[in-house]
Coordinates of N, CA and C in Angstrom, one line a residue:
X1 N -14.9 6.9 -20.5 CA -13.9 5.9 -20.8 C -14.3 4.5 -20.9
X2 N -15.3 4.1 -20.2 CA -15.8 2.8 -20.2 C -17.3 2.8 -20.4
X3 N -17.8 1.6 -20.8 CA -19.2 1.5 -21.0 C -19.9 1.2 -19.7
X4 N -21.1 1.5 -19.5 CA -21.8 1.1 -18.3 C -22.0 -0.4 -18.3
X5 N -22.5 -0.9 -17.2 CA -22.7 -2.3 -17.0 C -23.5 -2.9 -18.2
X6 N -23.0 -4.0 -18.6 CA -23.6 -4.7 -19.8 C -24.8 -5.6 -19.3
X7 N -25.9 -5.6 -19.9 CA -27.0 -6.4 -19.5 C -26.6 -7.9 -19.5
X8 N -27.1 -8.6 -18.5 CA -26.7 -10.0 -18.4 C -25.7 -10.2 -17.3
X9 N -25.3 -9.2 -16.6 CA -24.4 -9.3 -15.5 C -22.9 -9.4 -15.9
X10 N -22.5 -9.1 -17.1 CA -21.1 -9.3 -17.5 C -20.3 -8.1 -17.1
X11 N -20.8 -7.1 -16.6 CA -20.1 -6.0 -16.0 C -19.6 -5.0 -17.0
X12 N -18.9 -4.0 -16.4 CA -18.3 -2.9 -17.2 C -17.2 -3.3 -18.0
X13 N -16.9 -2.5 -19.1 CA -15.8 -2.8 -20.0 C -14.9 -1.5 -20.0
X14 N -13.7 -1.7 -19.7 CA -12.7 -0.6 -19.7 C -12.1 -0.5 -21.1
X15 N -12.0 0.8 -21.6 CA -11.3 1.1 -22.8 C -9.9 1.4 -22.4
X16 N -9.0 0.5 -22.6 CA -7.6 0.6 -22.2 C -6.8 1.7 -22.9
X17 N -5.8 2.2 -22.3 CA -5.0 3.3 -23.0 C -4.4 2.8 -24.3
X18 N -4.2 1.5 -24.4 CA -3.6 0.9 -25.6 C -4.6 0.7 -26.8
X19 N -5.8 0.9 -26.5 CA -6.9 0.8 -27.5 C -7.7 -0.5 -27.4
X20 N -7.2 -1.5 -26.6 CA -7.9 -2.7 -26.4 C -9.0 -2.5 -25.3
X21 N -9.8 -3.5 -25.1 CA -10.8 -3.4 -24.0 C -10.6 -4.6 -23.1
X22 N -11.1 -4.4 -21.9 CA -11.0 -5.4 -20.8 C -12.3 -5.4 -20.0
X23 N -12.9 -6.5 -19.8 CA -14.1 -6.6 -18.9 C -13.6 -6.5 -17.5
X24 N -14.2 -5.7 -16.7 CA -13.7 -5.5 -15.3 C -13.9 -6.8 -14.6
X25 N -14.9 -7.6 -14.8 CA -15.1 -8.9 -14.1 C -14.0 -9.9 -14.4
X26 N -13.2 -9.7 -15.4 CA -12.0 -10.6 -15.7 C -10.9 -10.3 -14.7
X27 N -11.0 -9.2 -14.0 CA -10.0 -8.9 -13.0 C -10.4 -9.4 -11.6
X28 N -9.5 -9.7 -10.8 CA -9.8 -10.1 -9.4 C -8.9 -9.5 -8.4
X29 N -9.2 -9.6 -7.2 CA -8.4 -8.9 -6.1 C -7.0 -9.3 -6.1
X30 N -6.6 -10.4 -6.5 CA -5.2 -10.9 -6.5 C -4.4 -10.5 -7.7
X31 N -5.1 -10.0 -8.7 CA -4.4 -9.7 -10.0 C -3.7 -8.4 -9.9
X32 N -2.4 -8.4 -10.2 CA -1.7 -7.1 -10.1 C -1.4 -6.6 -11.5
X33 N -1.4 -7.5 -12.5 CA -1.3 -7.1 -13.9 C -1.8 -8.2 -14.8
X34 N -2.0 -7.9 -16.1 CA -2.4 -8.9 -17.0 C -1.7 -8.6 -18.3
X35 N -1.6 -9.7 -19.1 CA -1.0 -9.6 -20.4 C -2.1 -9.2 -21.4
X36 N -1.9 -8.3 -22.2 CA -2.9 -7.7 -23.1 C -2.7 -8.2 -24.5
X37 N -3.7 -8.3 -25.3 CA -3.5 -8.6 -26.7 C -2.7 -7.6 -27.5
X38 N -2.5 -6.4 -26.9 CA -1.6 -5.4 -27.6 C -0.2 -5.8 -27.5
X39 N 0.1 -6.8 -26.6 CA 1.5 -7.2 -26.5 C 2.2 -6.7 -25.2
X40 N 1.5 -5.8 -24.5 CA 2.1 -5.3 -23.2 C 1.4 -5.9 -22.1
X41 N 1.9 -5.7 -20.9 CA 1.3 -6.0 -19.6 C 0.8 -4.7 -19.0
X42 N -0.4 -4.8 -18.4 CA -1.0 -3.6 -17.8 C -1.2 -3.8 -16.3
X43 N -0.8 -2.9 -15.5 CA -1.0 -3.0 -14.0 C -2.5 -2.8 -13.7
X44 N -2.9 -3.6 -12.7 CA -4.2 -3.5 -12.1 C -4.1 -3.1 -10.7
X45 N -4.9 -2.1 -10.3 CA -5.0 -1.7 -8.9 C -6.4 -1.5 -8.5
X46 N -6.8 -1.9 -7.3 CA -8.1 -1.7 -6.8 C -8.0 -1.0 -5.5
X47 N -9.1 -0.2 -5.2 CA -9.0 0.6 -4.0 C -8.9 -0.2 -2.7
X48 N -9.2 -1.5 -2.8 CA -9.1 -2.3 -1.6 C -7.6 -2.8 -1.4
X49 N -6.8 -2.6 -2.4 CA -5.4 -3.0 -2.2 C -4.7 -2.0 -1.3
X50 N -4.0 -2.5 -0.3 CA -3.4 -1.5 0.7 C -2.3 -0.7 0.1
X51 N -2.1 0.5 0.5 CA -1.0 1.3 0.0 C 0.4 0.7 0.2
X52 N 0.5 -0.2 1.2 CA 1.8 -0.8 1.4 C 2.1 -1.9 0.4
X53 N 1.3 -2.0 -0.6 CA 1.6 -2.7 -1.8 C 2.8 -2.0 -2.5
X54 N 2.8 -0.7 -2.3 CA 3.9 0.1 -3.0 C 4.9 0.7 -2.1
X55 N 4.5 1.0 -0.8 CA 5.3 1.7 0.1 C 5.4 1.0 1.4
X56 N 6.5 1.1 2.1 CA 6.6 0.5 3.5 C 5.6 1.0 4.4
X57 N 5.1 0.2 5.3 CA 4.1 0.5 6.3 C 4.4 1.8 7.1
X58 N 5.7 2.0 7.5 CA 6.0 3.1 8.3 C 5.8 4.4 7.5
X59 N 6.1 4.4 6.2 CA 5.9 5.5 5.3 C 4.4 5.8 5.1
X60 N 3.7 4.7 4.9 CA 2.2 4.9 4.8 C 1.6 5.6 6.0
X61 N 2.1 5.1 7.2 CA 1.6 5.7 8.4 C 2.0 7.2 8.5
X62 N 3.2 7.6 8.1 CA 3.6 9.0 8.1 C 2.7 9.8 7.1
X63 N 2.5 9.2 5.9 CA 1.6 9.9 5.0 C 0.2 10.1 5.5
X64 N -0.3 9.1 6.1 CA -1.7 9.1 6.7 C -1.8 10.1 7.8
X65 N -0.7 10.3 8.6 CA -0.7 11.3 9.7 C -0.5 12.7 9.2
X66 N 0.2 12.8 8.1 CA 0.6 14.1 7.6 C -0.3 14.7 6.6
X67 N -0.9 13.9 5.7 CA -1.7 14.4 4.6 C -3.2 14.4 5.0
X68 N -3.7 15.6 4.9 CA -5.2 15.7 5.2 C -5.9 15.5 3.9
X69 N -6.9 14.6 4.0 CA -7.8 14.4 2.8 C -9.1 15.2 3.0
X70 N -9.7 15.4 1.9 CA -11.0 16.2 2.0 C -12.2 15.4 1.6
X71 N -12.0 14.1 1.5 CA -13.1 13.2 1.2 C -13.7 12.5 2.4
X72 N -15.0 12.5 2.5 CA -15.7 11.7 3.5 C -15.6 10.2 3.2
X73 N -15.6 9.9 1.9 CA -15.5 8.5 1.5 C -14.2 7.9 1.7
X74 N -13.1 8.7 1.7 CA -11.8 8.2 1.9 C -11.1 9.2 2.8
X75 N -11.4 9.1 4.1 CA -10.8 10.1 5.1 C -9.3 9.9 5.3
X76 N -8.8 8.8 4.9 CA -7.4 8.5 5.2 C -6.6 8.3 3.9
X77 N -5.4 8.8 3.9 CA -4.6 8.7 2.7 C -4.3 7.2 2.4
X78 N -4.6 6.8 1.1 CA -4.4 5.4 0.8 C -4.2 5.2 -0.7
X79 N -4.5 4.0 -1.1 CA -4.3 3.6 -2.5 C -5.0 4.5 -3.5
X80 N -6.2 4.9 -3.2 CA -7.0 5.8 -4.1 C -6.2 7.1 -4.3
X81 N -5.6 7.6 -3.2 CA -4.9 8.9 -3.3 C -3.6 8.7 -4.2
X82 N -2.9 7.5 -4.0 CA -1.7 7.2 -4.7 C -2.1 7.2 -6.2
X83 N -3.2 6.5 -6.5 CA -3.6 6.4 -7.9 C -4.0 7.7 -8.5
X84 N -4.6 8.6 -7.6 CA -5.0 9.9 -8.1 C -3.7 10.7 -8.5
X85 N -2.7 10.6 -7.7 CA -1.4 11.2 -8.1 C -0.9 10.8 -9.4
X86 N -0.9 9.4 -9.6 CA -0.5 8.9 -10.9 C -1.4 9.4 -12.0
X87 N -2.7 9.4 -11.8 CA -3.7 9.8 -12.8 C -3.4 11.3 -13.2
X88 N -3.1 12.1 -12.2 CA -2.8 13.5 -12.5 C -1.6 13.7 -13.3
X89 N -0.6 12.9 -13.0 CA 0.7 13.0 -13.8 C 0.6 12.3 -15.2
X90 N -0.2 11.2 -15.3 CA -0.2 10.5 -16.5 C -1.7 10.2 -16.9
X91 N -2.4 11.3 -17.2 CA -3.9 11.1 -17.5 C -4.2 10.2 -18.7
X92 N -3.4 10.1 -19.7 CA -3.6 9.3 -20.8 C -3.2 7.9 -20.6
X93 N -2.6 7.6 -19.5 CA -2.0 6.2 -19.3 C -2.8 5.4 -18.2
X94 N -3.9 6.0 -17.7 CA -4.6 5.4 -16.6 C -6.1 5.4 -16.9
X95 N -6.8 4.3 -16.8 CA -8.3 4.3 -16.9 C -8.8 3.8 -15.6
X96 N -10.0 4.2 -15.2 CA -10.6 3.8 -13.9 C -12.0 3.5 -14.1
X97 N -12.6 2.8 -13.2 CA -14.0 2.5 -13.2 C -14.5 2.4 -11.8
X98 N -15.6 3.0 -11.5 CA -16.3 2.9 -10.3 C -17.1 1.6 -10.4
X99 N -16.7 0.6 -9.6 CA -17.4 -0.7 -9.6 C -18.1 -0.9 -8.3
X100 N -18.4 0.1 -7.5 CA -19.0 0.0 -6.2 C -20.4 -0.7 -6.2
X101 N -21.1 -0.5 -7.4 CA -22.4 -1.1 -7.5 C -22.4 -2.6 -7.8
X102 N -21.2 -3.1 -8.2 CA -21.1 -4.5 -8.6 C -20.6 -5.3 -7.4
X103 N -21.5 -6.0 -6.7 CA -21.2 -6.7 -5.5 C -20.3 -7.9 -5.7
X104 N -20.1 -8.4 -7.0 CA -19.3 -9.5 -7.2 C -17.8 -9.3 -7.2
X105 N -17.4 -8.0 -7.4 CA -16.0 -7.7 -7.5 C -15.2 -7.5 -6.2
X106 N -15.9 -7.0 -5.2 CA -15.2 -6.8 -3.9 C -14.3 -5.6 -3.9
X107 N -14.5 -4.7 -4.8 CA -13.8 -3.4 -4.8 C -14.7 -2.3 -5.2
X108 N -14.3 -1.1 -4.9 CA -15.1 0.1 -5.3 C -14.6 0.8 -6.5
X109 N -13.3 0.8 -6.7 CA -12.7 1.5 -7.9 C -11.6 0.5 -8.4
X110 N -11.5 0.5 -9.7 CA -10.5 -0.3 -10.4 C -9.7 0.6 -11.3
X111 N -8.4 0.6 -11.3 CA -7.6 1.3 -12.2 C -6.8 0.3 -13.0
X112 N -6.6 0.6 -14.3 CA -5.7 -0.2 -15.2 C -4.8 0.8 -15.8
X113 N -3.5 0.5 -15.9 CA -2.5 1.5 -16.4 C -1.9 1.0 -17.7
X114 N -1.3 1.9 -18.4 CA -0.6 1.5 -19.6 C 0.8 0.9 -19.3
X115 N 1.2 1.0 -18.0 CA 2.4 0.4 -17.5 C 2.2 -0.9 -16.9
X116 N 3.3 -1.7 -16.9 CA 3.2 -3.0 -16.1 C 3.3 -2.7 -14.6
X117 N 3.1 -3.7 -13.8 CA 3.0 -3.4 -12.3 C 4.3 -2.9 -11.8
X118 N 5.4 -3.4 -12.3 CA 6.7 -2.9 -11.8 C 6.9 -1.4 -12.1
X119 N 6.7 -1.0 -13.3 CA 6.8 0.4 -13.7 C 5.9 1.3 -13.0
X120 N 4.6 0.8 -12.7 CA 3.7 1.6 -11.9 C 4.3 1.8 -10.5
X121 N 4.9 0.7 -10.0 CA 5.5 0.8 -8.6 C 6.6 1.9 -8.6
X122 N 7.4 1.9 -9.6 CA 8.5 2.9 -9.7 C 7.9 4.3 -9.8
X123 N 6.9 4.4 -10.6 CA 6.2 5.8 -10.7 C 5.7 6.2 -9.4
X124 N 5.0 5.4 -8.7 CA 4.4 5.8 -7.4 C 5.5 6.2 -6.4
X125 N 6.6 5.4 -6.4 CA 7.7 5.8 -5.5 C 8.3 7.1 -5.9
X126 N 8.5 7.3 -7.2 CA 9.0 8.6 -7.7 C 8.1 9.8 -7.3
X127 N 6.8 9.6 -7.5 CA 5.9 10.7 -7.2 C 5.8 11.0 -5.7
X128 N 5.9 9.9 -4.9 CA 5.9 10.1 -3.4 C 7.2 10.8 -3.0
X129 N 8.3 10.5 -3.6 CA 9.6 11.1 -3.2 C 9.5 12.6 -3.6
X130 N 8.9 12.9 -4.8 CA 8.7 14.3 -5.2 C 7.8 15.1 -4.2
X131 N 6.7 14.4 -3.8 CA 5.8 15.0 -2.8 C 6.6 15.3 -1.5
X132 N 7.4 14.3 -1.1 CA 8.2 14.5 0.2 C 9.2 15.7 0.0
X133 N 9.9 15.7 -1.2 CA 10.8 16.8 -1.4 C 10.2 18.1 -1.4
X134 N 9.0 18.2 -2.0 CA 8.2 19.5 -2.0 C 7.9 19.9 -0.5
X135 N 7.5 18.9 0.3 CA 7.1 19.2 1.7 C 8.3 19.7 2.5
X136 N 9.4 19.0 2.3 CA 10.7 19.3 3.0 C 11.2 20.7 2.6
X137 N 11.0 21.0 1.3 CA 11.5 22.3 0.8 C 10.9 23.5 1.5
X138 N 9.8 23.3 2.2 CA 9.1 24.3 2.9 C 9.5 24.4 4.4
X139 N 10.4 23.5 4.8 CA 10.9 23.5 6.1 C 11.7 24.8 6.4
X140 N 11.7 25.2 7.6 CA 12.4 26.4 8.0 C 13.9 26.1 8.3
X141 N 14.2 24.9 8.4 CA 15.6 24.4 8.8 C 16.4 24.0 7.5
X142 N 17.3 24.9 7.1 CA 18.1 24.6 5.9 C 18.9 23.3 6.0
X143 N 19.3 23.0 7.3 CA 20.1 21.8 7.5 C 19.3 20.6 7.2
X144 N 18.0 20.6 7.6 CA 17.1 19.4 7.3 C 16.9 19.3 5.8
X145 N 16.7 20.4 5.1 CA 16.4 20.4 3.7 C 17.7 19.9 3.0
X146 N 18.8 20.3 3.4 CA 20.1 19.9 2.8 C 20.3 18.4 3.0
X147 N 20.1 17.9 4.2 CA 20.3 16.5 4.5 C 19.3 15.6 3.7
X148 N 18.0 16.1 3.6 CA 17.1 15.3 2.9 C 17.5 15.2 1.4
X149 N 17.8 16.4 0.8 CA 18.3 16.4 -0.6 C 19.5 15.5 -0.8
X150 N 20.4 15.5 0.1 CA 21.6 14.6 0.0 C 21.2 13.2 0.0
X151 N 20.3 12.8 0.9 CA 19.8 11.4 1.0 C 19.1 11.0 -0.3
X152 N 18.3 11.9 -0.8 CA 17.5 11.6 -2.1 C 18.4 11.4 -3.3
X153 N 19.6 12.1 -3.3 CA 20.6 11.9 -4.4 C 21.1 10.5 -4.3
X154 N 21.2 9.9 -3.2 CA 21.7 8.5 -3.0 C 20.6 7.5 -3.2
X155 N 19.3 7.9 -3.2 CA 18.2 7.0 -3.3 C 18.0 6.5 -4.7
X156 N 18.0 5.2 -4.9 CA 17.8 4.6 -6.2 C 16.5 4.0 -6.3
X157 N 15.5 4.6 -7.0 CA 14.1 4.1 -7.0 C 14.1 2.7 -7.5
X158 N 14.8 2.4 -8.6 CA 14.7 1.1 -9.2 C 15.2 0.0 -8.2
X159 N 16.3 0.3 -7.6 CA 16.8 -0.6 -6.6 C 15.9 -0.8 -5.4
X160 N 15.3 0.3 -4.9 CA 14.3 0.2 -3.9 C 13.1 -0.7 -4.3
X161 N 12.6 -0.5 -5.5 CA 11.4 -1.3 -6.0 C 11.8 -2.7 -6.1
X162 N 13.0 -3.0 -6.6 CA 13.5 -4.4 -6.7 C 13.5 -5.1 -5.3
X163 N 14.1 -4.4 -4.3 CA 14.2 -4.9 -3.0 C 12.8 -5.1 -2.3
X164 N 12.0 -4.1 -2.5 CA 10.7 -4.1 -1.8 C 9.8 -5.2 -2.4
X165 N 9.8 -5.3 -3.7 CA 9.0 -6.4 -4.4 C 9.5 -7.7 -4.0
X166 N 10.8 -7.9 -3.9 CA 11.4 -9.2 -3.4 C 10.9 -9.5 -2.0
X167 N 11.0 -8.5 -1.1 CA 10.6 -8.6 0.3 C 9.2 -9.0 0.4
X168 N 8.3 -8.3 -0.4 CA 6.9 -8.5 -0.3 C 6.4 -9.6 -1.2
X169 N 7.3 -10.2 -2.0 CA 7.0 -11.2 -3.0 C 5.9 -10.8 -3.9
X170 N 6.1 -9.7 -4.6 CA 5.1 -9.1 -5.5 C 5.3 -9.5 -6.9
X171 N 5.8 -10.7 -7.2 CA 5.9 -11.2 -8.5 C 4.5 -11.4 -9.0
X172 N 4.1 -10.9 -10.2 CA 2.7 -11.0 -10.7 C 2.4 -12.4 -11.1
X173 N 3.3 -13.3 -11.4 CA 3.1 -14.6 -11.9 C 2.1 -15.4 -11.1
X174 N 2.2 -15.5 -9.8 CA 1.2 -16.4 -9.1 C -0.2 -15.9 -9.3
X175 N -0.5 -14.7 -9.7 CA -1.8 -14.2 -9.8 C -2.4 -14.3 -11.2
X176 N -1.6 -14.7 -12.1 CA -2.1 -14.7 -13.5 C -2.9 -15.9 -13.9

């Protein structure tokens, strides 16, 4: 999907889902999205971004306690796992690059999506809710399953993302 490092230290180039390209070194740790020449904004996520960028800390803690990972490199459920779920669901809409050899970036993996940062946030919440629904559906207690399903019918992903982003001040503008 992307070219190897370019001689002269300019770094890797990502072939974006929209057909444009982006030099990885044009991204920085604070950038959550960028405006593309294609006319759209694309979300940027790095493995060093904490998963509470998308989910409340208490939920991240529950996921970390509950989900066993099989990677020695990433022994704890985190952002890389969230992006893996997105990549699995939307393989044509996400590109990634291993930048662990580039000491100037401060990250190990960079993902860029065809979605803007707000839509990516919604997708992650939707996928985590689906994961939770699947886990709860295996519970032996029908009352617990019924209660969870009832609460999920009342859960508005868009409203949650609006409130969470306002609380966390996740407006991409200060980082552009």
